[in-house]
Amino acid sequence: MFLKKISLFNYKNFSEASFEFDVKINCFVGKNGIGKTNVLDAIYHLANGKSYFNPLAVQNIKHNEEFFVIDGEFEKANRNEQIVSSFKKGQKKILKRNGKPYEKFSDHVGFIPLVIISPADNDLIIEGSETRRKFIDSVISQLDTNYLQELIQYQKIISQRNALLKYFALNHVFETDTLSIYNEQLNGIGQHIFEKRKSFIQEFLPIFNKHHQAITGSEETVQLVYESHLFENNTLTLLEQNLAKDRALQYTSVGIHKDDLAFQIDHYPIKKFGSQGQQKSFLIALKLAQFEFVKKQSGEKPILLFDDIFDKLDETRVGKIVEMVNKEEFGQLFISDTHPERTENIVKTTHQSYKIFNL
């Protein structure tokens, strides 16, 4: 997978800009606020049909403009692939591959394998369980379109069940038969999703540990613990056991939509007991494991985006990351950094072809 060219029109702080890429390592350097991260986000946008930082499409339009367009040319399996994402205020977002619009954006997921490592990843540690579920789901969905469709279907049924619970409370009625239809549907799909998440974590954990040891020099022991109600019982039984609670809350309180992934260091929550450096190493290892997992399963080297990751990492840990790049484990790499000299010194040690874009 190789990005050859990207053009931006009214995207975030860019009125119009184009960048051509003919080397393995591409670095965007400049002061804060100049747009380095925005270029990386535009690449992410083409791979996923949305921004990594601003999921609301309207927030990605340049101020005082009405639309944005991102146009990218990729090389995949010796074929040129043009991906265009565009949005105009008051209209639906459009995603096209070789001029043909996608009917469902979910059909595009996984076509351009990509992994981003960014300071915003800290949300995985500090935010609630939904953020960590999204991480699990995004990795599996890149490789399993059936999983993504099941997730979409599950969320639809949960919304319908929640709406029914609200209707019961509002109208002081209760219909067991209607509710049991949703319960049965959630039971089947929920079990599939649970099994896929469980097997993913089992396969992913050793890869994560390997990368964490490589970055830290095996100084710390870390854990990823998958937490789910379905370890206790199946969805149908859980829904029946929690019926009174659900009726009182007017939403579905148990099921795979409440799953979590505990991040631990020496069996303690890294959120409370990990230093800034330890948390950053943990997250970088997590994303590098995602990279290796996707590469192994898909047979393709994903594009890798390093957004301002060299801050708060000591030279030893930066050196470990550079070593990995040097081993030809990675394909095309995009880096943003505020320090041009630091960036150039780091990429020079890889002995790979590189290009510096000064913004």
PDB file of C-alpha atoms in Angstrom, residues 148-346:
ATOM      1  CA  LEU A 148     -18.662  -4.710  10.967  1.00  0.00           C
ATOM      2  CA  GLN A 149     -22.126  -5.510   9.596  1.00  0.00           C
ATOM      3  CA  GLU A 150     -22.989  -7.430  12.789  1.00  0.00           C
ATOM      4  CA  LEU A 151     -21.888  -4.448  14.888  1.00  0.00           C
ATOM      5  CA  ILE A 152     -24.091  -2.092  12.859  1.00  0.00           C
ATOM      6  CA  GLN A 153     -27.035  -4.491  13.191  1.00  0.00           C
ATOM      7  CA  TYR A 154     -26.479  -4.936  16.947  1.00  0.00           C
ATOM      8  CA  GLN A 155     -26.455  -1.173  17.530  1.00  0.00           C
ATOM      9  CA  LYS A 156     -29.669  -0.828  15.524  1.00  0.00           C
ATOM     10  CA  ILE A 157     -31.420  -3.458  17.687  1.00  0.00           C
ATOM     11  CA  ILE A 158     -30.116  -1.859  20.911  1.00  0.00           C
ATOM     12  CA  SER A 159     -31.542   1.503  19.766  1.00  0.00           C
ATOM     13  CA  GLN A 160     -34.914  -0.135  19.038  1.00  0.00           C
ATOM     14  CA  ARG A 161     -34.970  -1.957  22.388  1.00  0.00           C
ATOM     15  CA  ASN A 162     -34.064   1.262  24.234  1.00  0.00           C
ATOM     16  CA  ALA A 163     -36.807   3.159  22.392  1.00  0.00           C
ATOM     17  CA  LEU A 164     -39.285   0.434  23.417  1.00  0.00           C
ATOM     18  CA  LEU A 165     -38.227   0.665  27.084  1.00  0.00           C
ATOM     19  CA  LYS A 166     -38.785   4.430  26.967  1.00  0.00           C
ATOM     20  CA  TYR A 167     -42.189   3.896  25.334  1.00  0.00           C
ATOM     21  CA  PHE A 168     -43.180   1.440  28.102  1.00  0.00           C
ATOM     22  CA  ALA A 169     -42.213   3.951  30.807  1.00  0.00           C
ATOM     23  CA  LEU A 170     -43.953   6.862  29.111  1.00  0.00           C
ATOM     24  CA  ASN A 171     -47.198   4.998  28.490  1.00  0.00           C
ATOM     25  CA  HIS A 172     -47.191   2.815  31.651  1.00  0.00           C
ATOM     26  CA  VAL A 173     -47.455  -0.387  29.598  1.00  0.00           C
ATOM     27  CA  PHE A 174     -45.308  -3.499  29.190  1.00  0.00           C
ATOM     28  CA  GLU A 175     -45.285  -6.067  26.358  1.00  0.00           C
ATOM     29  CA  THR A 176     -43.144  -9.127  27.031  1.00  0.00           C
ATOM     30  CA  ASP A 177     -43.533 -10.595  23.532  1.00  0.00           C
ATOM     31  CA  THR A 178     -42.195  -7.531  21.694  1.00  0.00           C
ATOM     32  CA  LEU A 179     -39.238  -7.201  24.059  1.00  0.00           C
ATOM     33  CA  SER A 180     -38.383 -10.895  23.785  1.00  0.00           C
ATOM     34  CA  ILE A 181     -37.991 -10.541  19.977  1.00  0.00           C
ATOM     35  CA  TYR A 182     -35.224  -7.969  20.498  1.00  0.00           C
ATOM     36  CA  ASN A 183     -33.696 -10.113  23.279  1.00  0.00           C
ATOM     37  CA  GLU A 184     -33.441 -13.124  20.950  1.00  0.00           C
ATOM     38  CA  GLN A 185     -31.836 -11.049  18.197  1.00  0.00           C
ATOM     39  CA  LEU A 186     -29.307  -9.492  20.575  1.00  0.00           C
ATOM     40  CA  ASN A 187     -28.453 -12.913  21.972  1.00  0.00           C
ATOM     41  CA  GLY A 188     -27.424 -14.350  18.589  1.00  0.00           C
ATOM     42  CA  ILE A 189     -25.468 -11.373  17.276  1.00  0.00           C
ATOM     43  CA  GLY A 190     -24.018 -10.505  20.701  1.00  0.00           C
ATOM     44  CA  GLN A 191     -22.540 -13.995  21.091  1.00  0.00           C
ATOM     45  CA  HIS A 192     -20.833 -13.779  17.675  1.00  0.00           C
ATOM     46  CA  ILE A 193     -19.307 -10.388  18.478  1.00  0.00           C
ATOM     47  CA  PHE A 194     -18.174 -11.589  21.917  1.00  0.00           C
ATOM     48  CA  GLU A 195     -16.449 -14.668  20.452  1.00  0.00           C
ATOM     49  CA  LYS A 196     -14.667 -12.594  17.804  1.00  0.00           C
ATOM     50  CA  ARG A 197     -13.486 -10.020  20.347  1.00  0.00           C
ATOM     51  CA  LYS A 198     -12.305 -12.778  22.676  1.00  0.00           C
ATOM     52  CA  SER A 199     -10.269 -14.571  19.989  1.00  0.00           C
ATOM     53  CA  PHE A 200      -8.883 -11.242  18.763  1.00  0.00           C
ATOM     54  CA  ILE A 201      -7.541 -10.354  22.237  1.00  0.00           C
ATOM     55  CA  GLN A 202      -6.003 -13.827  22.611  1.00  0.00           C
ATOM     56  CA  GLU A 203      -4.122 -13.381  19.321  1.00  0.00           C
ATOM     57  CA  PHE A 204      -3.338  -9.697  19.840  1.00  0.00           C
ATOM     58  CA  LEU A 205      -1.936  -9.868  23.389  1.00  0.00           C
ATOM     59  CA  PRO A 206       1.386 -11.653  22.628  1.00  0.00           C
ATOM     60  CA  ILE A 207       2.046  -9.207  19.741  1.00  0.00           C
ATOM     61  CA  PHE A 208       1.346  -6.258  22.053  1.00  0.00           C
ATOM     62  CA  ASN A 209       3.658  -7.635  24.760  1.00  0.00           C
ATOM     63  CA  LYS A 210       6.442  -8.179  22.214  1.00  0.00           C
ATOM     64  CA  HIS A 211       6.279  -4.556  21.022  1.00  0.00           C
ATOM     65  CA  HIS A 212       6.061  -3.182  24.542  1.00  0.00           C
ATOM     66  CA  GLN A 213       9.153  -5.129  25.570  1.00  0.00           C
ATOM     67  CA  ALA A 214      11.000  -3.884  22.474  1.00  0.00           C
ATOM     68  CA  ILE A 215      10.188  -0.224  23.256  1.00  0.00           C
ATOM     69  CA  THR A 216      10.825  -0.362  27.009  1.00  0.00           C
ATOM     70  CA  GLY A 217      13.596  -2.954  27.164  1.00  0.00           C
ATOM     71  CA  SER A 218      11.319  -5.331  29.132  1.00  0.00           C
ATOM     72  CA  GLU A 219      11.379  -3.052  32.169  1.00  0.00           C
ATOM     73  CA  GLU A 220       7.629  -3.260  32.898  1.00  0.00           C
ATOM     74  CA  THR A 221       4.923  -5.914  32.793  1.00  0.00           C
ATOM     75  CA  VAL A 222       1.716  -4.821  31.093  1.00  0.00           C
ATOM     76  CA  GLN A 223      -1.672  -6.450  30.610  1.00  0.00           C
ATOM     77  CA  LEU A 224      -4.712  -6.101  28.360  1.00  0.00           C
ATOM     78  CA  VAL A 225      -7.742  -7.632  30.054  1.00  0.00           C
ATOM     79  CA  TYR A 226     -10.956  -8.128  28.091  1.00  0.00           C
ATOM     80  CA  GLU A 227     -13.968  -7.472  30.332  1.00  0.00           C
ATOM     81  CA  SER A 228     -17.453  -8.570  29.271  1.00  0.00           C
ATOM     82  CA  HIS A 229     -20.762  -9.504  30.907  1.00  0.00           C
ATOM     83  CA  LEU A 230     -20.791 -12.522  28.575  1.00  0.00           C
ATOM     84  CA  PHE A 231     -18.066 -14.230  30.589  1.00  0.00           C
ATOM     85  CA  GLU A 232     -20.760 -14.577  33.287  1.00  0.00           C
ATOM     86  CA  ASN A 233     -23.715 -15.651  31.140  1.00  0.00           C
ATOM     87  CA  ASN A 234     -25.256 -15.497  27.680  1.00  0.00           C
ATOM     88  CA  THR A 235     -27.002 -12.316  26.536  1.00  0.00           C
ATOM     89  CA  LEU A 236     -30.533 -13.750  26.818  1.00  0.00           C
ATOM     90  CA  THR A 237     -30.083 -14.745  30.473  1.00  0.00           C
ATOM     91  CA  LEU A 238     -28.397 -11.414  31.296  1.00  0.00           C
ATOM     92  CA  LEU A 239     -31.261  -9.435  29.736  1.00  0.00           C
ATOM     93  CA  GLU A 240     -33.836 -11.452  31.694  1.00  0.00           C
ATOM     94  CA  GLN A 241     -31.896 -11.047  34.953  1.00  0.00           C
ATOM     95  CA  ASN A 242     -31.631  -7.262  34.460  1.00  0.00           C
ATOM     96  CA  LEU A 243     -35.145  -6.591  33.164  1.00  0.00           C
ATOM     97  CA  ALA A 244     -36.288  -4.617  36.226  1.00  0.00           C
ATOM     98  CA  LYS A 245     -33.116  -2.520  36.124  1.00  0.00           C
ATOM     99  CA  ASP A 246     -33.504  -1.848  32.366  1.00  0.00           C
ATOM    100  CA  ARG A 247     -37.120  -0.792  32.818  1.00  0.00           C
ATOM    101  CA  ALA A 248     -36.130   1.628  35.567  1.00  0.00           C
ATOM    102  CA  LEU A 249     -33.185   3.049  33.586  1.00  0.00           C
ATOM    103  CA  GLN A 250     -35.071   2.948  30.252  1.00  0.00           C
ATOM    104  CA  TYR A 251     -32.067   1.566  28.423  1.00  0.00           C
ATOM    105  CA  THR A 252     -30.252  -1.773  27.988  1.00  0.00           C
ATOM    106  CA  SER A 253     -27.686  -2.046  30.784  1.00  0.00           C
ATOM    107  CA  VAL A 254     -26.000  -5.364  29.890  1.00  0.00           C
ATOM    108  CA  GLY A 255     -24.477  -6.856  26.767  1.00  0.00           C
ATOM    109  CA  ILE A 256     -21.433  -6.569  24.529  1.00  0.00           C
ATOM    110  CA  HIS A 257     -22.088  -2.827  24.094  1.00  0.00           C
ATOM    111  CA  LYS A 258     -20.780  -2.480  27.676  1.00  0.00           C
ATOM    112  CA  ASP A 259     -17.533  -4.447  27.089  1.00  0.00           C
ATOM    113  CA  ASP A 260     -14.230  -2.903  28.128  1.00  0.00           C
ATOM    114  CA  LEU A 261     -10.507  -3.481  27.717  1.00  0.00           C
ATOM    115  CA  ALA A 262      -8.552  -2.890  30.947  1.00  0.00           C
ATOM    116  CA  PHE A 263      -5.093  -1.342  30.448  1.00  0.00           C
ATOM    117  CA  GLN A 264      -2.812  -2.427  33.276  1.00  0.00           C
ATOM    118  CA  ILE A 265       0.804  -2.073  34.363  1.00  0.00           C
ATOM    119  CA  ASP A 266       1.927  -4.712  36.890  1.00  0.00           C
ATOM    120  CA  HIS A 267      -1.800  -5.575  37.304  1.00  0.00           C
ATOM    121  CA  TYR A 268      -2.753  -2.010  38.311  1.00  0.00           C
ATOM    122  CA  PRO A 269      -4.702   0.463  36.107  1.00  0.00           C
ATOM    123  CA  ILE A 270      -2.183   2.375  34.000  1.00  0.00           C
ATOM    124  CA  LYS A 271      -4.504   5.415  34.168  1.00  0.00           C
ATOM    125  CA  LYS A 272      -3.759   5.754  37.907  1.00  0.00           C
ATOM    126  CA  PHE A 273      -0.380   4.108  38.331  1.00  0.00           C
ATOM    127  CA  GLY A 274       1.467   4.765  35.050  1.00  0.00           C
ATOM    128  CA  SER A 275       3.732   7.767  34.472  1.00  0.00           C
ATOM    129  CA  GLN A 276       3.327   9.897  31.335  1.00  0.00           C
ATOM    130  CA  GLY A 277       6.236   8.090  29.674  1.00  0.00           C
ATOM    131  CA  GLN A 278       4.849   4.658  30.622  1.00  0.00           C
ATOM    132  CA  GLN A 279       1.411   5.560  29.277  1.00  0.00           C
ATOM    133  CA  LYS A 280       2.905   6.803  26.019  1.00  0.00           C
ATOM    134  CA  SER A 281       5.011   3.638  25.601  1.00  0.00           C
ATOM    135  CA  PHE A 282       1.906   1.538  26.322  1.00  0.00           C
ATOM    136  CA  LEU A 283      -0.118   3.319  23.627  1.00  0.00           C
ATOM    137  CA  ILE A 284       2.656   3.192  21.024  1.00  0.00           C
ATOM    138  CA  ALA A 285       3.070  -0.552  21.662  1.00  0.00           C
ATOM    139  CA  LEU A 286      -0.706  -0.954  21.307  1.00  0.00           C
ATOM    140  CA  LYS A 287      -0.713   0.782  17.922  1.00  0.00           C
ATOM    141  CA  LEU A 288       2.412  -1.013  16.663  1.00  0.00           C
ATOM    142  CA  ALA A 289       0.711  -4.285  17.629  1.00  0.00           C
ATOM    143  CA  GLN A 290      -2.325  -3.141  15.629  1.00  0.00           C
ATOM    144  CA  PHE A 291       0.004  -2.511  12.677  1.00  0.00           C
ATOM    145  CA  GLU A 292       1.562  -5.990  12.893  1.00  0.00           C
ATOM    146  CA  PHE A 293      -1.797  -7.700  13.441  1.00  0.00           C
ATOM    147  CA  VAL A 294      -3.374  -6.047  10.378  1.00  0.00           C
ATOM    148  CA  LYS A 295      -0.246  -6.717   8.284  1.00  0.00           C
ATOM    149  CA  LYS A 296      -0.229 -10.389   9.292  1.00  0.00           C
ATOM    150  CA  GLN A 297      -3.945 -10.917   8.654  1.00  0.00           C
ATOM    151  CA  SER A 298      -4.234  -8.908   5.421  1.00  0.00           C
ATOM    152  CA  GLY A 299      -0.839  -9.654   3.875  1.00  0.00           C
ATOM    153  CA  GLU A 300      -0.328  -5.902   3.306  1.00  0.00           C
ATOM    154  CA  LYS A 301       1.849  -3.378   5.107  1.00  0.00           C
ATOM    155  CA  PRO A 302      -0.512  -0.661   6.375  1.00  0.00           C
ATOM    156  CA  ILE A 303       0.384   2.990   5.950  1.00  0.00           C
ATOM    157  CA  LEU A 304       1.684   4.249   9.299  1.00  0.00           C
ATOM    158  CA  LEU A 305       1.119   7.787  10.597  1.00  0.00           C
ATOM    159  CA  PHE A 306       3.319   9.107  13.450  1.00  0.00           C
ATOM    160  CA  ASP A 307       1.690  12.313  14.677  1.00  0.00           C
ATOM    161  CA  ASP A 308       3.995  14.236  17.007  1.00  0.00           C
ATOM    162  CA  ILE A 309       5.016  11.116  18.963  1.00  0.00           C
ATOM    163  CA  PHE A 310       8.644  12.063  19.702  1.00  0.00           C
ATOM    164  CA  ASP A 311       7.700  14.524  22.452  1.00  0.00           C
ATOM    165  CA  LYS A 312       7.794  13.051  25.978  1.00  0.00           C
ATOM    166  CA  LEU A 313       9.721   9.952  24.803  1.00  0.00           C
ATOM    167  CA  ASP A 314      13.325   9.599  25.874  1.00  0.00           C
ATOM    168  CA  GLU A 315      16.050   8.961  23.279  1.00  0.00           C
ATOM    169  CA  THR A 316      16.273   5.259  24.133  1.00  0.00           C
ATOM    170  CA  ARG A 317      12.584   4.649  23.376  1.00  0.00           C
ATOM    171  CA  VAL A 318      12.736   6.733  20.192  1.00  0.00           C
ATOM    172  CA  GLY A 319      15.758   4.652  19.187  1.00  0.00           C
ATOM    173  CA  LYS A 320      13.811   1.409  19.692  1.00  0.00           C
ATOM    174  CA  ILE A 321      11.023   2.672  17.401  1.00  0.00           C
ATOM    175  CA  VAL A 322      13.557   3.717  14.749  1.00  0.00           C
ATOM    176  CA  GLU A 323      15.139   0.240  14.942  1.00  0.00           C
ATOM    177  CA  MET A 324      11.769  -1.280  14.016  1.00  0.00           C
ATOM    178  CA  VAL A 325      11.464   1.039  10.999  1.00  0.00           C
ATOM    179  CA  ASN A 326      14.970   0.021   9.956  1.00  0.00           C
ATOM    180  CA  LYS A 327      14.101  -3.684   9.958  1.00  0.00           C
ATOM    181  CA  GLU A 328      11.850  -3.225   6.904  1.00  0.00           C
ATOM    182  CA  GLU A 329       8.875  -4.215   9.030  1.00  0.00           C
ATOM    183  CA  PHE A 330       7.103  -1.039   7.956  1.00  0.00           C
ATOM    184  CA  GLY A 331       5.886   0.180   4.602  1.00  0.00           C
ATOM    185  CA  GLN A 332       5.198   3.856   3.935  1.00  0.00           C
ATOM    186  CA  LEU A 333       5.569   6.127   6.943  1.00  0.00           C
ATOM    187  CA  PHE A 334       4.325   9.682   7.553  1.00  0.00           C
ATOM    188  CA  ILE A 335       5.713  11.722  10.454  1.00  0.00           C
ATOM    189  CA  SER A 336       4.746  15.121  11.868  1.00  0.00           C
ATOM    190  CA  ASP A 337       7.045  16.986  14.262  1.00  0.00           C
ATOM    191  CA  THR A 338       7.725  20.530  15.475  1.00  0.00           C
ATOM    192  CA  HIS A 339      11.519  20.108  15.419  1.00  0.00           C
ATOM    193  CA  PRO A 340      12.973  19.800  11.877  1.00  0.00           C
ATOM    194  CA  GLU A 341      16.507  18.963  13.073  1.00  0.00           C
ATOM    195  CA  ARG A 342      15.288  16.280  15.484  1.00  0.00           C
ATOM    196  CA  THR A 343      13.134  14.690  12.783  1.00  0.00           C
ATOM    197  CA  GLU A 344      15.938  14.641  10.224  1.00  0.00           C
ATOM    198  CA  ASN A 345      18.430  13.207  12.722  1.00  0.00           C
ATOM    199  CA  ILE A 346      15.975  10.440  13.617  1.00  0.00           C
TER     200      ILE A 346
END
